[in-house]
mmCIF file of C-alpha atoms in Angstrom:
data_model
loop_
_atom_site.group_PDB
_atom_site.id
_atom_site.type_symbol
_atom_site.label_atom_id
_atom_site.label_comp_id
_atom_site.label_asym_id
_atom_site.label_seq_id
_atom_site.Cartn_x
_atom_site.Cartn_y
_atom_site.Cartn_z
ATOM 1 C CA MET A 1 1.399 -20.548 -45.882
ATOM 2 C CA THR A 2 5.236 -20.606 -44.800
ATOM 3 C CA SER A 3 6.102 -20.853 -41.183
ATOM 4 C CA THR A 4 7.632 -17.316 -41.602
ATOM 5 C CA GLN A 5 4.325 -15.962 -42.852
ATOM 6 C CA SER A 6 2.242 -17.726 -40.142
ATOM 7 C CA SER A 7 4.771 -16.336 -37.384
ATOM 8 C CA GLN A 8 4.164 -12.792 -38.884
ATOM 9 C CA SER A 9 0.471 -13.017 -39.198
ATOM 10 C CA SER A 10 0.106 -14.408 -35.672
ATOM 11 C CA GLN A 11 2.285 -11.471 -33.916
ATOM 12 C CA PRO A 12 -0.381 -8.812 -33.805
ATOM 13 C CA LYS A 13 -2.883 -11.462 -32.529
ATOM 14 C CA ILE A 14 -0.441 -12.289 -29.697
ATOM 15 C CA SER A 15 0.046 -8.768 -28.798
ATOM 16 C CA ASN A 16 -3.689 -8.172 -28.451
ATOM 17 C CA GLY A 17 -3.985 -11.340 -26.348
ATOM 18 C CA MET A 18 -5.962 -13.111 -29.008
ATOM 19 C CA ALA A 19 -3.804 -16.239 -29.895
ATOM 20 C CA ALA A 20 -5.049 -19.345 -27.987
ATOM 21 C CA VAL A 21 -2.810 -21.848 -29.688
ATOM 22 C CA ASN A 22 0.474 -21.231 -31.364
ATOM 23 C CA GLY A 23 3.793 -22.818 -31.465
ATOM 24 C CA GLN A 24 5.454 -19.498 -31.509
ATOM 25 C CA LYS A 25 3.436 -17.989 -28.725
ATOM 26 C CA GLN A 26 6.145 -17.905 -25.956
ATOM 27 C CA THR A 27 8.441 -15.969 -28.241
ATOM 28 C CA PHE A 28 6.148 -13.014 -28.369
ATOM 29 C CA TRP A 29 4.671 -13.425 -24.925
ATOM 30 C CA MET A 30 7.892 -12.909 -22.810
ATOM 31 C CA PRO A 31 8.576 -9.271 -23.998
ATOM 32 C CA GLU A 32 4.880 -8.677 -23.464
ATOM 33 C CA ILE A 33 4.968 -9.855 -19.947
ATOM 34 C CA ALA A 34 8.040 -8.046 -19.188
ATOM 35 C CA SER A 35 6.463 -4.836 -20.382
ATOM 36 C CA TYR A 36 3.464 -5.431 -17.977
ATOM 37 C CA PHE A 37 5.839 -6.162 -15.005
ATOM 38 C CA VAL A 38 8.169 -2.999 -15.651
ATOM 39 C CA ALA A 39 5.217 -0.742 -16.237
ATOM 40 C CA GLY A 40 3.547 -1.999 -13.024
ATOM 41 C CA GLY A 41 6.630 -1.488 -11.062
ATOM 42 C CA ALA A 42 7.122 2.031 -12.251
ATOM 43 C CA ALA A 43 3.431 2.917 -11.631
ATOM 44 C CA GLY A 44 3.686 1.670 -8.085
ATOM 45 C CA ALA A 45 6.897 3.435 -7.154
ATOM 46 C CA THR A 46 5.737 6.838 -8.951
ATOM 47 C CA SER A 47 2.198 6.782 -7.272
ATOM 48 C CA ARG A 48 3.356 5.987 -3.853
ATOM 49 C CA THR A 49 6.163 8.496 -3.753
ATOM 50 C CA VAL A 50 3.694 11.336 -4.668
ATOM 51 C CA VAL A 51 1.543 10.668 -1.740
ATOM 52 C CA SER A 52 4.025 9.283 0.757
ATOM 53 C CA PRO A 53 3.198 11.886 3.488
ATOM 54 C CA LEU A 54 -0.557 11.153 3.540
ATOM 55 C CA GLU A 55 0.205 7.396 3.442
ATOM 56 C CA ARG A 56 2.209 7.741 6.710
ATOM 57 C CA LEU A 57 -0.367 9.911 8.275
ATOM 58 C CA LYS A 58 -3.175 7.576 7.434
ATOM 59 C CA ILE A 59 -1.363 4.676 9.111
ATOM 60 C CA ILE A 60 -0.714 6.860 12.314
ATOM 61 C CA GLN A 61 -4.233 7.660 12.546
ATOM 62 C CA GLN A 62 -5.491 4.172 12.089
ATOM 63 C CA VAL A 63 -3.446 2.686 14.924
ATOM 64 C CA GLN A 64 -3.054 5.431 17.292
ATOM 65 C CA PRO A 65 -5.020 4.944 20.758
ATOM 66 C CA ARG A 66 -8.199 6.687 20.866
ATOM 67 C CA THR A 67 -7.509 8.265 24.326
ATOM 68 C CA SER A 68 -3.808 9.015 23.603
ATOM 69 C CA ASP A 69 -2.522 12.490 24.455
ATOM 70 C CA GLY A 70 -0.990 14.345 21.628
ATOM 71 C CA GLN A 71 -2.914 12.491 18.931
ATOM 72 C CA TYR A 72 -2.541 13.411 15.226
ATOM 73 C CA LYS A 73 -5.874 15.063 14.558
ATOM 74 C CA GLY A 74 -6.703 16.870 11.258
ATOM 75 C CA VAL A 75 -5.058 16.382 7.929
ATOM 76 C CA TRP A 76 -3.232 19.737 7.737
ATOM 77 C CA ARG A 77 -2.382 20.032 11.379
ATOM 78 C CA SER A 78 -0.905 16.649 11.423
ATOM 79 C CA LEU A 79 1.187 17.220 8.336
ATOM 80 C CA VAL A 80 2.492 20.550 9.803
ATOM 81 C CA ARG A 81 3.276 18.689 13.104
ATOM 82 C CA MET A 82 5.200 16.012 11.120
ATOM 83 C CA TRP A 83 7.180 18.501 9.397
ATOM 84 C CA GLU A 84 8.010 20.365 12.499
ATOM 85 C CA GLU A 85 8.952 17.358 14.469
ATOM 86 C CA GLU A 86 10.772 15.311 11.678
ATOM 87 C CA GLY A 87 11.171 17.443 8.635
ATOM 88 C CA PHE A 88 11.194 16.047 5.154
ATOM 89 C CA LYS A 89 12.453 12.710 6.387
ATOM 90 C CA GLY A 90 9.218 12.459 8.450
ATOM 91 C CA PHE A 91 7.269 12.986 5.251
ATOM 92 C CA MET A 92 9.269 10.167 3.577
ATOM 93 C CA ARG A 93 9.526 7.834 6.595
ATOM 94 C CA GLY A 94 8.698 4.445 5.387
ATOM 95 C CA ASN A 95 8.636 5.343 1.780
ATOM 96 C CA GLY A 96 11.914 3.437 1.002
ATOM 97 C CA ILE A 97 10.494 0.219 2.288
ATOM 98 C CA ASN A 98 7.058 1.180 0.685
ATOM 99 C CA CYS A 99 8.728 1.495 -2.785
ATOM 100 C CA LEU A 100 10.689 -1.612 -2.254
ATOM 101 C CA ARG A 101 7.423 -3.328 -1.409
ATOM 102 C CA ILE A 102 5.170 -1.580 -3.982
ATOM 103 C CA VAL A 103 7.446 -2.192 -6.972
ATOM 104 C CA PRO A 104 7.138 -5.933 -6.931
ATOM 105 C CA TYR A 105 3.584 -5.786 -5.504
ATOM 106 C CA SER A 106 2.370 -3.463 -8.373
ATOM 107 C CA ALA A 107 4.286 -5.410 -10.931
ATOM 108 C CA VAL A 108 2.728 -8.622 -9.946
ATOM 109 C CA GLN A 109 -0.524 -7.301 -9.568
ATOM 110 C CA PHE A 110 -0.711 -5.681 -13.146
ATOM 111 C CA THR A 111 0.920 -8.665 -14.815
ATOM 112 C CA THR A 112 -1.337 -11.030 -13.099
ATOM 113 C CA TYR A 113 -4.405 -9.128 -13.936
ATOM 114 C CA GLU A 114 -3.361 -8.816 -17.592
ATOM 115 C CA GLN A 115 -2.848 -12.516 -17.877
ATOM 116 C CA LEU A 116 -5.909 -13.523 -15.959
ATOM 117 C CA LYS A 117 -8.030 -11.500 -18.330
ATOM 118 C CA LYS A 118 -6.604 -13.369 -21.249
ATOM 119 C CA TRP A 119 -7.137 -16.695 -19.441
ATOM 120 C CA PHE A 120 -10.728 -15.852 -18.405
ATOM 121 C CA THR A 121 -11.480 -14.793 -22.016
ATOM 122 C CA ALA A 122 -9.663 -17.794 -23.712
ATOM 123 C CA TYR A 123 -7.276 -15.261 -25.121
ATOM 124 C CA GLY A 124 -9.988 -12.986 -26.757
ATOM 125 C CA THR A 125 -12.398 -15.693 -27.762
ATOM 126 C CA LYS A 126 -14.956 -14.899 -25.086
ATOM 127 C CA GLU A 127 -16.320 -11.527 -23.795
ATOM 128 C CA LEU A 128 -14.588 -9.787 -21.018
ATOM 129 C CA ASP A 129 -17.539 -8.903 -18.830
ATOM 130 C CA THR A 130 -17.666 -7.179 -15.309
ATOM 131 C CA PRO A 131 -17.625 -10.434 -13.385
ATOM 132 C CA LYS A 132 -14.426 -11.517 -15.230
ATOM 133 C CA ARG A 133 -12.875 -8.348 -14.485
ATOM 134 C CA LEU A 134 -13.781 -8.511 -10.726
ATOM 135 C CA ALA A 135 -12.435 -12.003 -10.503
ATOM 136 C CA SER A 136 -9.131 -11.167 -12.386
ATOM 137 C CA GLY A 137 -8.640 -8.103 -10.090
ATOM 138 C CA ALA A 138 -9.486 -10.017 -6.863
ATOM 139 C CA LEU A 139 -7.052 -12.918 -7.754
ATOM 140 C CA ALA A 140 -4.263 -10.415 -8.778
ATOM 141 C CA GLY A 141 -4.666 -8.687 -5.482
ATOM 142 C CA ILE A 142 -4.328 -11.838 -3.473
ATOM 143 C CA THR A 143 -1.314 -12.908 -5.576
ATOM 144 C CA SER A 144 0.456 -9.629 -4.892
ATOM 145 C CA VAL A 145 -0.262 -9.644 -1.244
ATOM 146 C CA CYS A 146 1.067 -13.082 -0.797
ATOM 147 C CA ALA A 147 4.207 -12.151 -2.710
ATOM 148 C CA THR A 148 5.091 -9.136 -0.697
ATOM 149 C CA TYR A 149 3.338 -9.069 2.636
ATOM 150 C CA PRO A 150 6.401 -9.119 4.886
ATOM 151 C CA LEU A 151 7.606 -5.920 3.372
ATOM 152 C CA ASP A 152 4.246 -4.228 4.057
ATOM 153 C CA LEU A 153 4.266 -5.259 7.662
ATOM 154 C CA VAL A 154 7.770 -3.963 8.105
ATOM 155 C CA ARG A 155 6.739 -0.707 6.373
ATOM 156 C CA SER A 156 3.800 -0.162 8.638
ATOM 157 C CA ARG A 157 5.971 -0.740 11.816
ATOM 158 C CA LEU A 158 8.544 1.834 10.486
ATOM 159 C CA SER A 159 5.875 4.378 9.758
ATOM 160 C CA ILE A 160 4.451 4.530 13.357
ATOM 161 C CA ALA A 161 7.604 3.723 15.220
ATOM 162 C CA THR A 162 9.068 7.361 15.237
ATOM 163 C CA ALA A 163 5.639 8.725 15.852
ATOM 164 C CA SER A 164 5.541 6.874 19.299
ATOM 165 C CA ILE A 165 9.173 6.852 20.399
ATOM 166 C CA SER A 166 8.907 10.151 21.958
ATOM 167 C CA LEU A 167 6.061 8.974 24.212
ATOM 168 C CA GLN A 168 7.939 5.851 25.153
ATOM 169 C CA THR A 169 11.116 7.720 26.033
ATOM 170 C CA GLU A 170 9.165 10.308 28.147
ATOM 171 C CA GLN A 171 7.389 7.577 30.038
ATOM 172 C CA ALA A 172 10.759 5.832 30.721
ATOM 173 C CA LEU A 173 12.521 8.845 32.246
ATOM 174 C CA PRO A 174 12.209 9.845 35.897
ATOM 175 C CA SER A 175 9.737 12.433 36.827
ATOM 176 C CA SER A 176 12.411 14.884 37.491
ATOM 177 C CA SER A 177 13.768 14.473 33.797
ATOM 178 C CA VAL A 178 10.400 15.393 32.354
ATOM 179 C CA MET A 179 10.501 18.994 31.866
ATOM 180 C CA THR A 180 8.466 21.784 30.365
ATOM 181 C CA ALA A 181 7.914 21.982 26.566
ATOM 182 C CA SER A 182 10.794 24.554 26.425
ATOM 183 C CA GLY A 183 13.284 22.510 28.120
ATOM 184 C CA ALA A 184 12.220 19.061 27.218
ATOM 185 C CA LYS A 185 14.843 18.482 24.639
ATOM 186 C CA GLN A 186 17.723 19.699 26.677
ATOM 187 C CA GLY A 187 16.475 17.419 29.556
ATOM 188 C CA LEU A 188 16.068 14.369 27.271
ATOM 189 C CA ALA A 189 19.596 15.012 25.886
ATOM 190 C CA SER A 190 20.998 15.286 29.380
ATOM 191 C CA ALA A 191 19.328 12.000 30.529
ATOM 192 C CA TYR A 192 20.766 10.095 27.409
ATOM 193 C CA HIS A 193 24.401 11.468 28.217
ATOM 194 C CA THR A 194 24.259 10.718 31.857
ATOM 195 C CA SER A 195 22.783 7.231 31.630
ATOM 196 C CA SER A 196 24.793 4.527 29.629
ATOM 197 C CA SER A 197 21.710 2.265 29.714
ATOM 198 C CA SER A 198 19.464 4.884 28.230
ATOM 199 C CA LEU A 199 22.040 5.744 25.602
ATOM 200 C CA ASN A 200 22.437 1.943 24.646
ATOM 201 C CA GLN A 201 18.520 1.673 24.628
ATOM 202 C CA THR A 202 18.244 4.739 22.146
ATOM 203 C CA ILE A 203 21.078 3.259 19.897
ATOM 204 C CA SER A 204 19.000 0.007 19.792
ATOM 205 C CA LYS A 205 15.881 1.815 18.936
ATOM 206 C CA ARG A 206 17.625 3.631 16.206
ATOM 207 C CA ALA A 207 19.152 0.461 14.765
ATOM 208 C CA GLU A 208 15.518 -0.897 14.709
ATOM 209 C CA LEU A 209 14.342 1.950 12.470
ATOM 210 C CA THR A 210 15.807 0.355 9.516
ATOM 211 C CA VAL A 211 14.223 -2.242 7.077
ATOM 212 C CA VAL A 212 16.681 -5.003 8.198
ATOM 213 C CA GLY A 213 16.496 -3.890 11.943
ATOM 214 C CA MET A 214 12.778 -3.813 12.223
ATOM 215 C CA THR A 215 12.604 -7.165 10.157
ATOM 216 C CA LEU A 216 14.932 -8.857 12.847
ATOM 217 C CA LYS A 217 13.033 -7.236 15.705
ATOM 218 C CA VAL A 218 9.725 -8.702 14.528
ATOM 219 C CA MET A 219 11.299 -12.214 14.062
ATOM 220 C CA ARG A 220 13.002 -11.950 17.341
ATOM 221 C CA GLU A 221 10.082 -10.957 19.357
ATOM 222 C CA GLU A 222 7.038 -12.294 17.543
ATOM 223 C CA GLY A 223 7.838 -15.924 16.772
ATOM 224 C CA GLY A 224 10.211 -15.889 13.959
ATOM 225 C CA VAL A 225 9.174 -15.877 10.196
ATOM 226 C CA PRO A 226 5.471 -16.368 11.008
ATOM 227 C CA GLY A 227 5.604 -13.131 12.779
ATOM 228 C CA LEU A 228 6.256 -11.351 9.455
ATOM 229 C CA TYR A 229 2.876 -12.695 8.174
ATOM 230 C CA ARG A 230 0.708 -11.421 10.988
ATOM 231 C CA GLY A 231 -2.603 -10.157 9.555
ATOM 232 C CA MET A 232 -1.978 -11.629 6.056
ATOM 233 C CA VAL A 233 -5.499 -13.416 5.884
ATOM 234 C CA THR A 234 -7.257 -10.216 6.809
ATOM 235 C CA THR A 235 -5.256 -8.269 4.275
ATOM 236 C CA ALA A 236 -5.897 -10.724 1.304
ATOM 237 C CA VAL A 237 -9.620 -10.709 2.326
ATOM 238 C CA GLY A 238 -9.616 -6.915 2.141
ATOM 239 C CA VAL A 239 -7.318 -6.468 -0.861
ATOM 240 C CA ALA A 240 -9.167 -8.948 -3.157
ATOM 241 C CA PRO A 241 -12.612 -6.906 -3.371
ATOM 242 C CA TYR A 242 -10.550 -3.602 -3.331
ATOM 243 C CA VAL A 243 -8.364 -4.524 -6.309
ATOM 244 C CA GLY A 244 -11.148 -6.193 -8.265
ATOM 245 C CA ILE A 245 -13.449 -3.252 -7.784
ATOM 246 C CA ASN A 246 -10.671 -0.943 -8.576
ATOM 247 C CA PHE A 247 -9.776 -2.474 -11.934
ATOM 248 C CA ALA A 248 -13.386 -3.130 -12.920
ATOM 249 C CA THR A 249 -14.446 0.471 -12.086
ATOM 250 C CA TYR A 250 -11.577 2.005 -13.923
ATOM 251 C CA GLU A 251 -12.143 0.157 -17.144
ATOM 252 C CA ALA A 252 -15.871 0.846 -16.830
ATOM 253 C CA LEU A 253 -15.121 4.460 -16.450
ATOM 254 C CA ARG A 254 -12.579 4.378 -19.408
ATOM 255 C CA GLY A 255 -15.463 3.124 -21.518
ATOM 256 C CA VAL A 256 -17.584 6.023 -20.604
ATOM 257 C CA MET A 257 -15.249 9.019 -20.131
ATOM 258 C CA THR A 258 -12.580 8.307 -22.747
ATOM 259 C CA PRO A 259 -14.397 7.566 -25.889
ATOM 260 C CA PRO A 260 -12.514 7.758 -29.279
ATOM 261 C CA GLY A 261 -11.376 11.321 -29.873
ATOM 262 C CA LYS A 262 -11.567 12.346 -26.104
ATOM 263 C CA ASN A 263 -8.913 10.205 -24.800
ATOM 264 C CA ASN A 264 -6.847 12.962 -23.015
ATOM 265 C CA VAL A 265 -4.673 13.013 -19.988
ATOM 266 C CA MET A 266 -7.039 14.669 -17.617
ATOM 267 C CA ARG A 267 -9.833 12.227 -18.545
ATOM 268 C CA LYS A 268 -7.572 9.325 -17.808
ATOM 269 C CA LEU A 269 -6.415 10.745 -14.456
ATOM 270 C CA ALA A 270 -10.168 11.385 -13.536
ATOM 271 C CA CYS A 271 -10.858 7.875 -14.156
ATOM 272 C CA GLY A 272 -8.232 6.578 -11.981
ATOM 273 C CA ALA A 273 -9.201 9.053 -9.209
ATOM 274 C CA LEU A 274 -12.651 8.152 -9.236
ATOM 275 C CA ALA A 275 -12.008 4.317 -9.255
ATOM 276 C CA GLY A 276 -9.648 4.562 -6.423
ATOM 277 C CA SER A 277 -11.907 6.618 -4.308
ATOM 278 C CA ILE A 278 -14.882 4.252 -4.822
ATOM 279 C CA SER A 279 -13.095 1.043 -4.201
ATOM 280 C CA GLN A 280 -11.264 2.369 -1.147
ATOM 281 C CA THR A 281 -14.405 3.654 0.545
ATOM 282 C CA LEU A 282 -16.115 0.360 0.126
ATOM 283 C CA THR A 283 -13.331 -1.788 1.468
ATOM 284 C CA TYR A 284 -11.757 0.793 3.979
ATOM 285 C CA PRO A 285 -12.626 -1.142 7.154
ATOM 286 C CA PHE A 286 -10.546 -4.053 5.932
ATOM 287 C CA ASP A 287 -7.626 -1.749 5.759
ATOM 288 C CA VAL A 288 -8.094 -0.506 9.276
ATOM 289 C CA LEU A 289 -8.180 -4.132 10.472
ATOM 290 C CA ARG A 290 -5.063 -4.930 8.574
ATOM 291 C CA ARG A 291 -3.092 -2.195 10.140
ATOM 292 C CA LYS A 292 -4.246 -2.966 13.552
ATOM 293 C CA MET A 293 -3.264 -6.654 13.162
ATOM 294 C CA GLN A 294 0.096 -5.601 11.679
ATOM 295 C CA VAL A 295 1.129 -3.582 14.827
ATOM 296 C CA THR A 296 -0.615 -5.399 17.654
ATOM 297 C CA GLY A 297 2.511 -7.329 18.437
ATOM 298 C CA MET A 298 4.739 -4.271 18.825
ATOM 299 C CA ALA A 299 6.016 -4.474 22.405
ATOM 300 C CA HIS A 300 6.656 -1.028 23.917
ATOM 301 C CA GLY A 301 4.753 0.533 21.030
ATOM 302 C CA GLY A 302 2.588 2.641 23.299
ATOM 303 C CA LEU A 303 -0.502 1.534 21.434
ATOM 304 C CA GLY A 304 -2.268 -0.040 24.342
ATOM 305 C CA TYR A 305 -4.081 -3.022 22.656
ATOM 306 C CA HIS A 306 -3.428 -6.486 21.655
ATOM 307 C CA TYR A 307 -5.703 -8.652 19.464
ATOM 308 C CA ASN A 308 -5.841 -12.510 19.149
ATOM 309 C CA GLY A 309 -7.196 -12.492 15.675
ATOM 310 C CA ALA A 310 -9.207 -10.574 12.922
ATOM 311 C CA PHE A 311 -12.638 -11.230 14.553
ATOM 312 C CA ASP A 312 -11.280 -10.101 17.976
ATOM 313 C CA ALA A 313 -9.960 -6.936 16.543
ATOM 314 C CA LEU A 314 -13.112 -6.229 14.780
ATOM 315 C CA GLY A 315 -15.229 -6.728 17.907
ATOM 316 C CA SER A 316 -12.890 -4.786 20.015
ATOM 317 C CA ILE A 317 -12.925 -1.781 17.613
ATOM 318 C CA ILE A 318 -16.795 -1.751 17.361
ATOM 319 C CA ARG A 319 -17.113 -2.125 21.133
ATOM 320 C CA THR A 320 -14.766 0.638 22.135
ATOM 321 C CA GLU A 321 -15.091 3.088 19.175
ATOM 322 C CA GLY A 322 -18.169 2.165 17.247
ATOM 323 C CA LEU A 323 -18.658 1.768 13.654
ATOM 324 C CA ARG A 324 -16.679 5.031 13.241
ATOM 325 C CA GLY A 325 -13.628 3.307 14.403
ATOM 326 C CA LEU A 326 -13.615 1.282 11.190
ATOM 327 C CA TYR A 327 -13.322 4.424 9.161
ATOM 328 C CA ARG A 328 -10.528 6.235 11.255
ATOM 329 C CA GLY A 329 -8.095 7.876 8.844
ATOM 330 C CA LEU A 330 -10.615 7.585 5.760
ATOM 331 C CA TRP A 331 -10.278 11.381 4.948
ATOM 332 C CA PRO A 332 -6.451 11.622 4.531
ATOM 333 C CA ASN A 333 -6.602 8.213 2.772
ATOM 334 C CA LEU A 334 -9.089 9.437 0.206
ATOM 335 C CA LEU A 335 -6.858 12.537 -0.363
ATOM 336 C CA LYS A 336 -4.126 10.049 -0.916
ATOM 337 C CA VAL A 337 -6.030 7.405 -3.102
ATOM 338 C CA ALA A 338 -7.339 9.808 -5.724
ATOM 339 C CA PRO A 339 -4.040 11.035 -6.912
ATOM 340 C CA SER A 340 -2.213 7.748 -6.223
ATOM 341 C CA ILE A 341 -4.557 5.633 -8.333
ATOM 342 C CA ALA A 342 -4.758 8.116 -10.949
ATOM 343 C CA THR A 343 -0.969 8.473 -11.185
ATOM 344 C CA SER A 344 -0.588 4.587 -11.101
ATOM 345 C CA PHE A 345 -2.923 3.810 -13.944
ATOM 346 C CA PHE A 346 -1.653 6.696 -16.060
ATOM 347 C CA THR A 347 1.954 5.734 -15.577
ATOM 348 C CA TYR A 348 1.178 1.939 -16.185
ATOM 349 C CA GLU A 349 -0.410 2.785 -19.473
ATOM 350 C CA LEU A 350 2.321 5.249 -20.459
ATOM 351 C CA VAL A 351 5.242 3.088 -19.788
ATOM 352 C CA LYS A 352 3.532 -0.079 -21.263
ATOM 353 C CA GLU A 353 2.774 1.853 -24.499
ATOM 354 C CA LEU A 354 6.446 3.009 -24.755
ATOM 355 C CA LEU A 355 7.613 -0.503 -24.113
ATOM 356 C CA VAL A 356 5.213 -2.241 -26.393
ATOM 357 C CA THR A 357 4.755 0.139 -29.330
ATOM 358 C CA PRO A 358 7.555 -0.641 -31.929
#
């Protein structure tokens, strides 16, 4: 067999992840890996933008003090309040940094998962069973977290910053400046214009409500670059089982719900929605701990707590709020996860097919 024939005969094997040893392997792998990366990034950006309001609401409900006045309570009431106070920008607050984070995060995750599946099965010579899927997903989750964690932390800070600024400002004003609800805005504006220090403080706060501004604030106030990685270990521990369960459940459901001849869009979306809901419910306490650790260093955040580590946070939450405290914000999160994961898997497969199919 000539070298040309050998290369042609090996190409379909490589595209299916079946070639273990081949001198031409890299030539065909590079476009394939690129397709995983592009499809994964597109899947992440699309899915997160669709559910941005619920994502922000989940973060606010996770970190707001239990005894705080003016808590965000109820999904619909909170979304209406967010719209009335901040408009469409409030719904999208933090989504720019979220997409900036989720594109490389999702791209790395899907690409790593696809490659690890091939590695664990020796490029198709061994069976891909559930433990291998779980291990591939868990390692892919850890890899993607380590690659993009600072962006996740900054996004969390931006998501809650505007929700607490009004409380901070009101507490900082003299009692004579705190007016009734009908005159609060006028009183606040008057205070800003009559006090140069208050004006400078407001400008400073607004400057911090950007990706660069919040990043510099964290580095300045929380120990430099290490401050951007606060809570990363807790996050990785929580993300590993979540991503592993998510991928394994999705592929198991695809095998049951989308047999040959019944591989339609609604069935694919249903598989993603169920997989995301199951995996998120099982691992949600880790997500709560992650958010608590990410915002615990916020000076003047009005959050009223500070933790020395993940175990300290866990013990404090259980002591003060009980086990229910580990599931705060679960309902809006499930409303978010179902369409988000469904959109993510569907977009990933659609884009990948468009890029790979000749």
